[in-house]
Amino acid sequence: MGCLTDFIAGAIRVILFGLNFATLMTGAVLLGCGVYIKIAMNQFTDMDDVKGLDVVAYFLIAFGMVVIVLSLFGCLGACLQNHVLLSIYFCLMLLLLLGEVAIGVLYAVEKDI
């Protein structure tokens, strides 16, 4: 029975690391897109809403950094089997889930008004 539980724990660790590594790469792409938009801003002079594009660039940079930090906690916690990092990862994911639920509820309430 101990061999089976070790196998399952190892498989869960590998899956957690793989998903968080993919999320880390996605955050890096978002960060890179935001930086590219911010650097190449002078090429978009023919646009009417350059200020809106500036806001989008900053949003992508901020969101990319949040995703990178969150997935780093998950990757390092899974690799190092560190309960503190996994607890921080769990708490951050729980806060993210609660925020999404709150936004959904606010949207549903405000939609009726």
Coordinates of C-alpha atoms in Angstrom, one line a residue:
M1 CA 0.0 0.0 0.0
G2 CA 2.9 2.4 0.7
C3 CA 4.2 2.0 -2.9
L4 CA 0.9 3.0 -4.3
T5 CA 0.6 6.1 -2.1
D6 CA 4.1 7.1 -3.0
F7 CA 3.3 6.7 -6.7
I8 CA 0.1 8.8 -6.4
A9 CA 1.9 11.5 -4.4
G10 CA 4.6 11.7 -7.0
A11 CA 2.1 11.8 -9.9
I12 CA 0.2 14.6 -8.2
R13 CA 3.4 16.5 -7.6
V14 CA 4.4 16.1 -11.3
I15 CA 1.0 17.3 -12.5
L16 CA 1.0 20.3 -10.1
F17 CA 4.5 21.2 -11.3
G18 CA 3.5 20.8 -15.0
L19 CA 0.4 22.9 -14.7
N20 CA 2.1 25.6 -12.8
F21 CA 5.0 25.7 -15.2
A22 CA 2.6 26.1 -18.1
T23 CA 0.9 28.9 -16.2
L24 CA 4.4 30.4 -15.5
M25 CA 5.1 30.5 -19.3
T26 CA 1.7 32.1 -19.9
G27 CA 2.5 34.8 -17.4
A28 CA 5.8 35.4 -19.1
V29 CA 4.1 35.7 -22.4
L30 CA 1.6 38.2 -20.9
L31 CA 4.4 40.2 -19.4
G32 CA 6.4 40.2 -22.6
C33 CA 3.3 41.4 -24.6
G34 CA 2.8 44.2 -22.1
V35 CA 6.4 45.3 -22.3
Y36 CA 6.4 45.1 -26.1
I37 CA 3.2 47.3 -26.3
K38 CA 4.8 49.8 -23.9
I39 CA 8.1 49.9 -25.8
A40 CA 6.5 50.1 -29.2
M41 CA 4.0 52.8 -28.2
N42 CA 5.5 55.4 -30.5
Q43 CA 4.6 53.3 -33.5
F44 CA 0.9 53.5 -32.7
T45 CA 0.7 57.3 -33.2
D46 CA -2.1 56.9 -35.8
M47 CA -4.5 55.5 -33.2
D48 CA -7.1 57.6 -31.5
D49 CA -6.9 56.0 -28.1
V50 CA -3.2 55.8 -27.3
K51 CA -4.0 56.4 -23.6
G52 CA -6.2 53.3 -23.6
L53 CA -3.4 51.3 -25.1
D54 CA -1.1 52.5 -22.3
V55 CA -3.6 51.2 -19.8
V56 CA -3.7 47.8 -21.5
A57 CA 0.1 47.6 -21.5
Y58 CA 0.2 48.3 -17.8
F59 CA -2.6 45.8 -17.1
L60 CA -0.8 43.1 -19.0
I61 CA 2.5 43.8 -17.2
A62 CA 0.7 43.7 -13.8
F63 CA -1.4 40.6 -14.6
G64 CA 1.7 38.8 -16.0
M65 CA 3.7 39.5 -12.8
V66 CA 0.8 38.3 -10.6
V67 CA 0.5 35.1 -12.6
I68 CA 4.3 34.5 -12.5
V69 CA 4.5 35.0 -8.8
L70 CA 1.5 32.8 -8.2
S71 CA 2.8 30.0 -10.4
L72 CA 6.3 30.2 -8.9
F73 CA 4.8 29.4 -5.5
G74 CA 3.1 26.4 -6.9
C75 CA 6.1 25.2 -8.9
L76 CA 8.6 25.6 -6.0
G77 CA 6.2 24.2 -3.5
A78 CA 5.7 21.1 -5.6
C79 CA 9.4 20.6 -6.5
L80 CA 10.7 21.2 -3.0
Q81 CA 7.8 19.6 -1.2
N82 CA 7.6 22.7 1.0
H83 CA 4.4 22.9 2.9
V84 CA 4.8 26.7 3.5
L85 CA 5.0 27.5 -0.2
L86 CA 2.1 25.2 -0.9
S87 CA 0.1 26.8 1.8
I88 CA 0.8 30.3 0.4
Y89 CA -0.1 29.0 -3.0
F90 CA -3.4 27.5 -1.7
C91 CA -4.2 30.8 0.1
L92 CA -3.5 32.9 -3.0
M93 CA -5.6 30.6 -5.2
L94 CA -8.4 30.7 -2.6
L95 CA -8.3 34.5 -2.6
L96 CA -8.4 34.5 -6.4
L97 CA -11.4 32.1 -6.4
L98 CA -13.3 34.2 -3.8
G99 CA -12.5 37.4 -5.9
E100 CA -13.9 35.7 -9.0
V101 CA -17.1 34.6 -7.2
A102 CA -17.5 38.2 -5.7
I103 CA -17.1 39.7 -9.2
G104 CA -19.7 37.2 -10.6
V105 CA -22.2 38.0 -7.8
L106 CA -21.7 41.8 -8.3
Y107 CA -22.2 41.4 -12.0
A108 CA -25.4 39.4 -11.5
V109 CA -26.7 41.9 -9.0
E110 CA -25.9 45.0 -11.1
K111 CA -27.2 43.5 -14.3
D112 CA -30.7 43.5 -13.0
I113 CA -30.6 47.2 -12.1

